[in-house]
mmCIF file of C-alpha atoms in Angstrom:
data_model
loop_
_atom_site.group_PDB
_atom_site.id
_atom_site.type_symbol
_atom_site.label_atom_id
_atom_site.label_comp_id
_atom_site.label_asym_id
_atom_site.label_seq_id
_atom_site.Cartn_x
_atom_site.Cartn_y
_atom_site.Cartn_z
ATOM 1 C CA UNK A 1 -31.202 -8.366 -22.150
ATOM 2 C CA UNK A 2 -27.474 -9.340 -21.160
ATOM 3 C CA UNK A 3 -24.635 -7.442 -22.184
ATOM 4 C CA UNK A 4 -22.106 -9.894 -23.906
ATOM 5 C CA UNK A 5 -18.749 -8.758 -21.821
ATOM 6 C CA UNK A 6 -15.202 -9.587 -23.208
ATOM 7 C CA UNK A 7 -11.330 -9.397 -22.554
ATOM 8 C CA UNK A 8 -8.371 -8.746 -23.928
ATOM 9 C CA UNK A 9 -4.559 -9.366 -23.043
ATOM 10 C CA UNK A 10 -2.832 -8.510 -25.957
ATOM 11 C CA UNK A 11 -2.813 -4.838 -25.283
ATOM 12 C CA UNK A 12 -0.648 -1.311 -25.194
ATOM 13 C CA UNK A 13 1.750 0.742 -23.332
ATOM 14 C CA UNK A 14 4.867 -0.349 -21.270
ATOM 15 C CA UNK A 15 5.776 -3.366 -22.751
ATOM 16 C CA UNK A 16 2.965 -3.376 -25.246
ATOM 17 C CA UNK A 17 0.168 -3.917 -22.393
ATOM 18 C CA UNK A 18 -2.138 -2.021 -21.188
ATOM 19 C CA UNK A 19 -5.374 -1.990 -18.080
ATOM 20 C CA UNK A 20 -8.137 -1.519 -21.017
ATOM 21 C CA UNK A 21 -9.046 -4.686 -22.863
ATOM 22 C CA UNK A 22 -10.291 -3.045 -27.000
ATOM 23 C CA UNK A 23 -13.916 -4.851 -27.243
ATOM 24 C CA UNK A 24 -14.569 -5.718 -23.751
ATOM 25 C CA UNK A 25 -17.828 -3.656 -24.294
ATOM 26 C CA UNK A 26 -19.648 -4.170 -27.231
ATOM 27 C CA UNK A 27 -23.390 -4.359 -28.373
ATOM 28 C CA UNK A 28 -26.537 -3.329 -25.697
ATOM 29 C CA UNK A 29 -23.818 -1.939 -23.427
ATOM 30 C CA UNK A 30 -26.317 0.748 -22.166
ATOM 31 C CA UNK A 31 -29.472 -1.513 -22.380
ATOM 32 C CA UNK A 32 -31.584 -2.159 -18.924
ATOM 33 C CA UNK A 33 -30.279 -5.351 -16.810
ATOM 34 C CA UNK A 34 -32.872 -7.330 -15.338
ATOM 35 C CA UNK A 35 -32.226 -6.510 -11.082
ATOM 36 C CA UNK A 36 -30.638 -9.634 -9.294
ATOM 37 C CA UNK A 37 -27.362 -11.876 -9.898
ATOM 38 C CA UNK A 38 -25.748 -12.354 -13.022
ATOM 39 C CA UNK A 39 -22.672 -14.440 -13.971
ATOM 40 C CA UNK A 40 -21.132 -13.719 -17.483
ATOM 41 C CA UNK A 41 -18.377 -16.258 -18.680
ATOM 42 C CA UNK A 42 -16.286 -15.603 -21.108
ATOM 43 C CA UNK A 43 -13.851 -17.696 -23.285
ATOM 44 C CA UNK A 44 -10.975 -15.703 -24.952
ATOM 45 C CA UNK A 45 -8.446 -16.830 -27.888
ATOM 46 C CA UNK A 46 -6.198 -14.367 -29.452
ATOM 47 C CA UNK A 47 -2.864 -14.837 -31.650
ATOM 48 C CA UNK A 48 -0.912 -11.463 -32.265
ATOM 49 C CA UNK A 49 2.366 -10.251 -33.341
ATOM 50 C CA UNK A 50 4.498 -7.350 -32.602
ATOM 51 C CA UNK A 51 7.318 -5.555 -34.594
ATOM 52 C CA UNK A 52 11.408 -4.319 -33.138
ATOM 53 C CA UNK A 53 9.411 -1.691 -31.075
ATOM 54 C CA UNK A 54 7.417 -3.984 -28.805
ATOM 55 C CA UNK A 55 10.265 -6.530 -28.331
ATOM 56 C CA UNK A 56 12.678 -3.835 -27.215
ATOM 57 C CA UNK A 57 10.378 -2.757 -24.871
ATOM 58 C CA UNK A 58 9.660 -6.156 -23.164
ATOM 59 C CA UNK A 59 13.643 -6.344 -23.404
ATOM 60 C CA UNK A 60 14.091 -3.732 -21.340
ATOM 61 C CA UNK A 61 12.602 -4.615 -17.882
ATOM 62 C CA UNK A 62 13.939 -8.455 -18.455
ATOM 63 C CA UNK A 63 17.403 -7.697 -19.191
ATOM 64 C CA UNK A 64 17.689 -4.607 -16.744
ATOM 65 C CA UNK A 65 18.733 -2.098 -19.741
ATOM 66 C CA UNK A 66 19.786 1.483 -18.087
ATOM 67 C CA UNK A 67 21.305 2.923 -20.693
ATOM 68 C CA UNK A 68 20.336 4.559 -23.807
ATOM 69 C CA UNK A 69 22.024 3.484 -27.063
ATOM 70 C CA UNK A 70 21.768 3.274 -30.704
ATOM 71 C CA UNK A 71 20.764 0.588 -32.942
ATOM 72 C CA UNK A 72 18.491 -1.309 -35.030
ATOM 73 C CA UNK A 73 15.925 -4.360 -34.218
ATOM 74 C CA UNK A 74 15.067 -6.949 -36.567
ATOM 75 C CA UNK A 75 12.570 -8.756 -34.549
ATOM 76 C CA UNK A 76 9.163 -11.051 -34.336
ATOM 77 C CA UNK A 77 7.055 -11.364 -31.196
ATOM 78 C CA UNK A 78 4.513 -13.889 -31.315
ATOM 79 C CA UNK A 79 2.410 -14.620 -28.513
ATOM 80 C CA UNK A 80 -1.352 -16.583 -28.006
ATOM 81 C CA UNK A 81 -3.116 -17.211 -24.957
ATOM 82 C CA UNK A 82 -6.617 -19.177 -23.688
ATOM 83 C CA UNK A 83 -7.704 -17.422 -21.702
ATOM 84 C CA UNK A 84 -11.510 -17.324 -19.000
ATOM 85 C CA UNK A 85 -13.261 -14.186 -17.602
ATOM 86 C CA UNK A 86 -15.503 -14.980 -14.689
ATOM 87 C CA UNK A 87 -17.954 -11.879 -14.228
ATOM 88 C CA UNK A 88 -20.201 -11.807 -11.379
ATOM 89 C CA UNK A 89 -22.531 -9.077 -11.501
ATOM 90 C CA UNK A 90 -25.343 -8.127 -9.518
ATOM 91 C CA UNK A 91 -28.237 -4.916 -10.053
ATOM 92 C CA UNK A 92 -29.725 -3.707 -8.167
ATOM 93 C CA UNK A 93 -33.951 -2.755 -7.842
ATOM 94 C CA UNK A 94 -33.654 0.301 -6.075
ATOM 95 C CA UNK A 95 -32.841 3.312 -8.666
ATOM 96 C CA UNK A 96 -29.980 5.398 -7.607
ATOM 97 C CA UNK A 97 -29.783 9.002 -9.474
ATOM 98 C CA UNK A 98 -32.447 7.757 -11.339
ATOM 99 C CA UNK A 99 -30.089 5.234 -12.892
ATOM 100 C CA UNK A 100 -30.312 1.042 -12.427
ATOM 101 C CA UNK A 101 -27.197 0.517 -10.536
ATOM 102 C CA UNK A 102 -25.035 -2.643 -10.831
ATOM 103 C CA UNK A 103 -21.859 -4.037 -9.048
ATOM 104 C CA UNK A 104 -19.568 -6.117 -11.101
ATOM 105 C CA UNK A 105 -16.333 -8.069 -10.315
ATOM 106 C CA UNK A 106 -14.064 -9.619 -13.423
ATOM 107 C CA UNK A 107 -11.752 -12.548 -12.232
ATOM 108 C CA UNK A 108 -9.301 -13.504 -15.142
ATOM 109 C CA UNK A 109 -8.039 -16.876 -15.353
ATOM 110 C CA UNK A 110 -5.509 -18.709 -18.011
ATOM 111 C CA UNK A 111 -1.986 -19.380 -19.772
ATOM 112 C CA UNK A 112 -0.310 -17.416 -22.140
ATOM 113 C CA UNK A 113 2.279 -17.785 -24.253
ATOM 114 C CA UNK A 114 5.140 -15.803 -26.535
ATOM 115 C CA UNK A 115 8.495 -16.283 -28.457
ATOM 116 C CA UNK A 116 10.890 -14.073 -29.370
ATOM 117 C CA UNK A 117 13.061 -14.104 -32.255
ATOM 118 C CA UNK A 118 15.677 -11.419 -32.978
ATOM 119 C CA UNK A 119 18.204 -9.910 -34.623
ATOM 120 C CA UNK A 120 19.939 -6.736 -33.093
ATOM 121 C CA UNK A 121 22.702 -4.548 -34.362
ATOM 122 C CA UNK A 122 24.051 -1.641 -32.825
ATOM 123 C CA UNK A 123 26.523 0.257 -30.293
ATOM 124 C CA UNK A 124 26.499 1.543 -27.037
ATOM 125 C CA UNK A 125 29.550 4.174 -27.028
ATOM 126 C CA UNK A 126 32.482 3.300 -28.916
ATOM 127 C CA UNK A 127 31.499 -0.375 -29.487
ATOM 128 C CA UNK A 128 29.587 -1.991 -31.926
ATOM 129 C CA UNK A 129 27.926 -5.731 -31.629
ATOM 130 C CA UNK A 130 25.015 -7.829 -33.417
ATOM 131 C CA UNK A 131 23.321 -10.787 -31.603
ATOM 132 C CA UNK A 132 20.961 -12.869 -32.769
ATOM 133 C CA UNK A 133 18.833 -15.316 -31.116
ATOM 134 C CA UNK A 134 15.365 -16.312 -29.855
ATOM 135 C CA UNK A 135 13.400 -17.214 -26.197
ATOM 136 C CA UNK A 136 10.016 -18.156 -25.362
ATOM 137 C CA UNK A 137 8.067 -17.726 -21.989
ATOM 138 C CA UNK A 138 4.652 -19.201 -20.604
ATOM 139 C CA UNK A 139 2.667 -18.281 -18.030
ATOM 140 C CA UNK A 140 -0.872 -19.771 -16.387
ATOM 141 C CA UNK A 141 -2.564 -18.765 -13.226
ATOM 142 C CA UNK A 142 -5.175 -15.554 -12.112
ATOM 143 C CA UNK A 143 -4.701 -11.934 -13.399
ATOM 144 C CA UNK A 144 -5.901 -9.110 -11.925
ATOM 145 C CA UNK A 145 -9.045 -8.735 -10.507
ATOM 146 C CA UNK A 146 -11.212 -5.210 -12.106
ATOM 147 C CA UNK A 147 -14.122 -4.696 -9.905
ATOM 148 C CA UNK A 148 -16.487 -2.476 -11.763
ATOM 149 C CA UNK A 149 -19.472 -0.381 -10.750
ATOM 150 C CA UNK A 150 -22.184 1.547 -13.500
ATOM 151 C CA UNK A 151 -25.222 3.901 -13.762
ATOM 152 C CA UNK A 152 -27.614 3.048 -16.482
ATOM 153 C CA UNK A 153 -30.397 5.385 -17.417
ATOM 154 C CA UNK A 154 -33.236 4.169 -20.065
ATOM 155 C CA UNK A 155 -35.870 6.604 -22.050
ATOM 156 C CA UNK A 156 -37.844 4.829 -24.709
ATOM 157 C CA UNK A 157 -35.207 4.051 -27.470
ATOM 158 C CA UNK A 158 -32.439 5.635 -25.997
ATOM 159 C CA UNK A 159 -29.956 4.452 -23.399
ATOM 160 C CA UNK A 160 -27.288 5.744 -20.960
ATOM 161 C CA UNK A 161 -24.565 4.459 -19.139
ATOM 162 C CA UNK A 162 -21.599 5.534 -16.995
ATOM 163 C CA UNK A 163 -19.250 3.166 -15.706
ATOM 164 C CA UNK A 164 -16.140 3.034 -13.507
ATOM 165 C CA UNK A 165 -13.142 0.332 -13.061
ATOM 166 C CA UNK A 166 -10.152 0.226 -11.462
ATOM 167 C CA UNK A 167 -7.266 -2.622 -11.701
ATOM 168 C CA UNK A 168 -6.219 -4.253 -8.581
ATOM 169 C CA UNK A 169 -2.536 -5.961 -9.035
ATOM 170 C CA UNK A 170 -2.602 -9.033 -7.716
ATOM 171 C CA UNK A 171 -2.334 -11.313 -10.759
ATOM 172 C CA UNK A 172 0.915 -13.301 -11.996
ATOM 173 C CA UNK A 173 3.232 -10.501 -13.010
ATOM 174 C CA UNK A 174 7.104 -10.391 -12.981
ATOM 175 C CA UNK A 175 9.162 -7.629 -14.797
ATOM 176 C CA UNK A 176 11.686 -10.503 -15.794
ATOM 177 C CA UNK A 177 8.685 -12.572 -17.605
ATOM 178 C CA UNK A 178 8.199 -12.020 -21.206
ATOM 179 C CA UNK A 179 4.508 -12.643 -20.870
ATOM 180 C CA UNK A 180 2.691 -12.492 -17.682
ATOM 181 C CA UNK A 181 -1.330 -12.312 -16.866
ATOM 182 C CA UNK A 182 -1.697 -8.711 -14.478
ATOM 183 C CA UNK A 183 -0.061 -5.329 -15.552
ATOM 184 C CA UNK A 184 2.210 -4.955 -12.171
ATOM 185 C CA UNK A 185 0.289 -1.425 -11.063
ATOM 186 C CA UNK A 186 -2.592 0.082 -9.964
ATOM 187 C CA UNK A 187 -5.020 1.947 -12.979
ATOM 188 C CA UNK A 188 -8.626 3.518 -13.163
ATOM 189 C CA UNK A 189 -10.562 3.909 -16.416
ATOM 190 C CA UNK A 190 -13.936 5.593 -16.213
ATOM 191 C CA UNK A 191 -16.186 6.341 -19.357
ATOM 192 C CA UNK A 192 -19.803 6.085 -20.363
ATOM 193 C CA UNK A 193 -22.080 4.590 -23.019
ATOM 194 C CA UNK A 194 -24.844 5.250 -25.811
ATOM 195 C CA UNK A 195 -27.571 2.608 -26.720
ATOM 196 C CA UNK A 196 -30.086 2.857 -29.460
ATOM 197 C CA UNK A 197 -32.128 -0.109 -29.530
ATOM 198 C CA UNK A 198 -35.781 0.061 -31.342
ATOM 199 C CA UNK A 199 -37.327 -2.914 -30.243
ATOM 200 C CA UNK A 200 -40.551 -1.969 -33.121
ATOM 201 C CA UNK A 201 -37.587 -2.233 -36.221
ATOM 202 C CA UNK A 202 -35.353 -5.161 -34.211
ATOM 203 C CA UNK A 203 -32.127 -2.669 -34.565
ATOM 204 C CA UNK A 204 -29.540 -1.460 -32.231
ATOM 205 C CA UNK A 205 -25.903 0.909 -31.764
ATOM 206 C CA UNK A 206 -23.481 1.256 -29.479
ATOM 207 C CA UNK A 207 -20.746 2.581 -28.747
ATOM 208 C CA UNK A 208 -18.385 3.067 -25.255
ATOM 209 C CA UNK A 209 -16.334 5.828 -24.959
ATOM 210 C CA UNK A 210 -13.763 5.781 -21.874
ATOM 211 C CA UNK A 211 -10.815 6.838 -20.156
ATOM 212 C CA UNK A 212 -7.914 4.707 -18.899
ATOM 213 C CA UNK A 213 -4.953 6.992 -16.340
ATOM 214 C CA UNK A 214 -2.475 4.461 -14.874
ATOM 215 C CA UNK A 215 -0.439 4.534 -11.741
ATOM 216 C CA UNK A 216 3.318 4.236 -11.699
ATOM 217 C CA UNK A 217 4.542 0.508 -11.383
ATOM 218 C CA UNK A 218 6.348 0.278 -8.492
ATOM 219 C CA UNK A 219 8.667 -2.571 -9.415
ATOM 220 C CA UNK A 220 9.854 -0.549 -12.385
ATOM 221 C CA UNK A 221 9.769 3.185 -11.977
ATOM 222 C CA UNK A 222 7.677 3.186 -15.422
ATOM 223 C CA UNK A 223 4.294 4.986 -15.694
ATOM 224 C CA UNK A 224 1.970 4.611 -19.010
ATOM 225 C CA UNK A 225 0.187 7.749 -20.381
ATOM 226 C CA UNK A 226 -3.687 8.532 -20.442
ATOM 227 C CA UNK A 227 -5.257 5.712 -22.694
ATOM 228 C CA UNK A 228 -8.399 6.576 -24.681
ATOM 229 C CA UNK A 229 -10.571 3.595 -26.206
ATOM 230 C CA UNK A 230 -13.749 3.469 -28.339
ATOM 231 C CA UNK A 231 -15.783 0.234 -28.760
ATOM 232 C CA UNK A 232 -18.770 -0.147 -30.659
ATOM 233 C CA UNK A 233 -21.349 -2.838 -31.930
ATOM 234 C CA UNK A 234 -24.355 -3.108 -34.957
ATOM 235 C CA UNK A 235 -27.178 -5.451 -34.742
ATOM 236 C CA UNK A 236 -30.055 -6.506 -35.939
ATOM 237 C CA UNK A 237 -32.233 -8.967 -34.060
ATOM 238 C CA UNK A 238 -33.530 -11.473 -36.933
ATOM 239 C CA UNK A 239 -36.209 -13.238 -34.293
ATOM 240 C CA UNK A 240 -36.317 -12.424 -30.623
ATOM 241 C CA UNK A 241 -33.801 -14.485 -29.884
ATOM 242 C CA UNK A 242 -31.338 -14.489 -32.529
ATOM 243 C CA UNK A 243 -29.088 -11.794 -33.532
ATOM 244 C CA UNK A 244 -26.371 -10.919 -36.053
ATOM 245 C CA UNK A 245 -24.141 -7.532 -36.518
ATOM 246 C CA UNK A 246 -20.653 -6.011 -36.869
ATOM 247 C CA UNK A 247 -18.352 -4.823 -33.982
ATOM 248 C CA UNK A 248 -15.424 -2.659 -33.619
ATOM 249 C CA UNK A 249 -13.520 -0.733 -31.348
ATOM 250 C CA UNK A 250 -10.261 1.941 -31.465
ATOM 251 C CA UNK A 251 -7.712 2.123 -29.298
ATOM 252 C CA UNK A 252 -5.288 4.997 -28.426
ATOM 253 C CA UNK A 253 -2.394 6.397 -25.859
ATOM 254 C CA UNK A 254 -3.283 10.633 -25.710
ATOM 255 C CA UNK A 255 0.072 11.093 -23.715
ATOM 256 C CA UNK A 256 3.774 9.788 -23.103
ATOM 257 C CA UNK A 257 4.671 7.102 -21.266
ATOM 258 C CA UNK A 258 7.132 8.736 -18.188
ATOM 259 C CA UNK A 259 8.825 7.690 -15.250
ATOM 260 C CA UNK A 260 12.267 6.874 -14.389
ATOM 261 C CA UNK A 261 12.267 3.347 -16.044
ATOM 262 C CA UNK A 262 11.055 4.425 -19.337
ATOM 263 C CA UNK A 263 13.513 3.417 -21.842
ATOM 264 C CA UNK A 264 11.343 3.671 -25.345
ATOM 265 C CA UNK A 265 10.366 7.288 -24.928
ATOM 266 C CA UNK A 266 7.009 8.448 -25.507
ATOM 267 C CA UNK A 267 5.887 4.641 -27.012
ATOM 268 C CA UNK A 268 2.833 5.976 -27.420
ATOM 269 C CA UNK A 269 0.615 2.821 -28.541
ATOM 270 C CA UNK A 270 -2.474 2.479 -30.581
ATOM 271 C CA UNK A 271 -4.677 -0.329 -32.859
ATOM 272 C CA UNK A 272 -8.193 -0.480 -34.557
ATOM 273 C CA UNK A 273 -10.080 -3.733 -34.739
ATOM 274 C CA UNK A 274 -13.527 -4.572 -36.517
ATOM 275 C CA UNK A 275 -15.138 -7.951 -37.017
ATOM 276 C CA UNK A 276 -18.674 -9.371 -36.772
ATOM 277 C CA UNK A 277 -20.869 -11.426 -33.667
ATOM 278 C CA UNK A 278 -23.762 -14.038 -33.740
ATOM 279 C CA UNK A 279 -26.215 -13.692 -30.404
ATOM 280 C CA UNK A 280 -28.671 -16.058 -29.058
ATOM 281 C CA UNK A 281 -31.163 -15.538 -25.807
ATOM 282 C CA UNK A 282 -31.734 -18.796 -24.493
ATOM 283 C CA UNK A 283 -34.906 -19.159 -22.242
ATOM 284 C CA UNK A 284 -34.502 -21.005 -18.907
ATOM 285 C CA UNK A 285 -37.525 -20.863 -16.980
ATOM 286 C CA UNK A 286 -36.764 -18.281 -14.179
ATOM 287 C CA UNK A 287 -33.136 -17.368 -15.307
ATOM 288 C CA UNK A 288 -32.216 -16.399 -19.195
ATOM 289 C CA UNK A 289 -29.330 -17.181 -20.880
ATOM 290 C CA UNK A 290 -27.198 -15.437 -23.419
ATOM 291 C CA UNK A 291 -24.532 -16.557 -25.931
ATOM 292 C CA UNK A 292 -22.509 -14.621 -27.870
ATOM 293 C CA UNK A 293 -19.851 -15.329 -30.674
ATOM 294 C CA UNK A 294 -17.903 -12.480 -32.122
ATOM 295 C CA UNK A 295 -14.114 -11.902 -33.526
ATOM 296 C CA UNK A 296 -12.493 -8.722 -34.166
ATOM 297 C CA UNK A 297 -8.801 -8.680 -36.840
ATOM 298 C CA UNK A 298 -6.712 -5.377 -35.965
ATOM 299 C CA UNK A 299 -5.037 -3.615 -37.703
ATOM 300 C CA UNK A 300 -2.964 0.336 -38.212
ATOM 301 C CA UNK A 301 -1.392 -1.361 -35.253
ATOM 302 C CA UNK A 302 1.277 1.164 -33.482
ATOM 303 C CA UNK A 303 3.884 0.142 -30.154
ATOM 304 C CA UNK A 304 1.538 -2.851 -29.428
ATOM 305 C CA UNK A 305 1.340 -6.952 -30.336
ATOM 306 C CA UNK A 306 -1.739 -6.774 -33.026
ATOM 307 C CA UNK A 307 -3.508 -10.069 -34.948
ATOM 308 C CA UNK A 308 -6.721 -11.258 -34.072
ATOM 309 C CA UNK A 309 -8.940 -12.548 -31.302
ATOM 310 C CA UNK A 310 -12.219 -14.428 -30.542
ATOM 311 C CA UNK A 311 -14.370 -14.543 -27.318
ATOM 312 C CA UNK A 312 -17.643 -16.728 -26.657
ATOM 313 C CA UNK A 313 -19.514 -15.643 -24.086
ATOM 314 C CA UNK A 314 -22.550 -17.633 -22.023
ATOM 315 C CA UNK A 315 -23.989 -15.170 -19.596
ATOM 316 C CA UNK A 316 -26.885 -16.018 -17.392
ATOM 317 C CA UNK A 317 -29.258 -13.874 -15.255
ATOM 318 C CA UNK A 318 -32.524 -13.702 -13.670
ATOM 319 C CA UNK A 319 -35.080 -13.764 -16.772
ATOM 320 C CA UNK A 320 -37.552 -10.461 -16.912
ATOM 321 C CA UNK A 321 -40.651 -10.327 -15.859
ATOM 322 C CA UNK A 322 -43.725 -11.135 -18.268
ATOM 323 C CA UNK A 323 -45.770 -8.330 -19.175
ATOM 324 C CA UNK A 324 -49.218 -7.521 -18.775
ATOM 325 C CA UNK A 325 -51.876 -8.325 -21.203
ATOM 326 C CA UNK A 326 -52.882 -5.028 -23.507
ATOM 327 C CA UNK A 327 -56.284 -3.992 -21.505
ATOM 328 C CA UNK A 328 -59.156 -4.102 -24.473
#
């Protein structure tokens, strides 16, 4: 069975955005992989919208703001983006702590787009002003790359698995941009995973629990908290190849944003999405296919661009091998 893998890019924490992509596990996320290459490719739409909060704090590295001052935002961010996840993957045959181990390396590429309209009123000292206007920004090219490596252990109905990621910064990223594709610093998230998949009643539950702590970005001197994220997916295979469920997943920031660029305090950032997903395994001779529809709408949005988002996925790996006949 394939894991349907997903992404995210409207996200948390210093400028609303954030290592962790809510969703990008989901269903079978602790299920067995069938040793060999993989390739999981993923196709990501989202259209969100942030609050005064959010558009402050993308203000702040794009207009060079040093000081503190008083005020209030009337303000709309808007922002879309199509967006493709290349995932190469490959498990290994050889157990390792008892565990099937597998290698992973996510390659983002896309455009993205937001708008900004605004109304600000306020003071800084004696003076007061108001100014009121909009901008826009796009970007396309690669974001970051997150090479991945996991543990999963299997007994009977129940399933195990323990993952880590880290984010390497070499996508498009500018602290002047309004949008951009990588984060700007370094980040590790590391978490594990619960599958319970009865194969005899066609059901299955999951859920990833994990752990995001993010370096300091060097270009400006502003460091998000520890980030906390829970995804989680429902199904119930109708045939042996199709399946239907819910999905979910909560997102939240468990400390202060620091540093000597933070300008928005503690902005500590959080959002809950749920939806539902359509599956079909999709025999190919030696190799199996897998293709996945699901959509998630957020919401109790806090610090962060919220709205919804859709991802198809069409993963392909080596198919598993036949069983046995039952001996009479």
């Amino acid at each position: 069975m394939i894991v349907g893998l997903s992404t995210d890019f409207a996200r948390a924490d210093e400028t609303g955005v954030s290592l962790w992509v809510p969703g990008f596990f989901g269903s079978l996320a602790a299920t067995p992989q069938t040793p060999g290459f993989a390739l999981a490719n993923i196709f990501y739409a989202p259209s969100v919208g942030a609050g005064g909060s959010v558009v402050f704090a993308r203000q702040v590295t794009r207009g060079d703001i040093t000081a503190n001052f008083n005020g209030n935002l009337n303000a709309r961010l808007d922002g879309r983006a199509d967006l493709y996840l290349a995932i190469p993957s490959y498990t290994f045959s050889t157990p390792v702590l008892g565990a099937q181990a597998m290698i992973a390396m996510a390659i983002p590429y896309g455009g993205s787009f937001a708008g900004v309209n605004a109304t600000l009123n306020g003071a800084v000292g004696p003076r007061e002003f108001a100014v009121s206007g909009g901008t826009s920004d796009n970007v396309l090219g690669f974001g970051d790359l997150l090479p991945m490596f996991s543990l999963r252990w299997n007994a009977g109905v129940n399933n195990y698995m323990a993952y880590v990621t880290t984010n390497i910064p070499i996508g498009i990223y500018n602290p002047d941009n309004l949008v951009n594709l990588g984060i700007g610093h370094a980040a590790t998230d590391a978490g594990g995973a619960y599958t319970y998949f009865n194969p005899q009643t066609s059901n299955e539950l999951s859920g990833t629990l994990g752990f995001t702590y993010n370096y300091g970005n060097p270009q400006t001197q502003y460091q998000n908290g520890v980030d906390m994220h829970f995804d989680w997916g429902a199904s119930h295979f109708l045939t042996k190849q199709w399946q239907i469920g819910a999905v979910g997943y909560a997102y939240q920031e468990l400390s202060c944003d620091s540093g000597a660029g933070d300008r928005v305090g503690c902005f500590e950032s959080r959002v809950f999405g749920a939806g539902g997903q359509v599956g079909y395994i999709i025999p190919m001779g030696k190799l199996q296919g897998y293709l996945n529809v699901k959509a998630y709408k957020e919401f109790a949005a806090e610090n962060r661009a919220y709205g919804w988002n859709a991802w198809l996925t069409f993963a392909i790996s080596q198919a598993a091998p036949a069983q046995p006949p039952a001996r009479q």
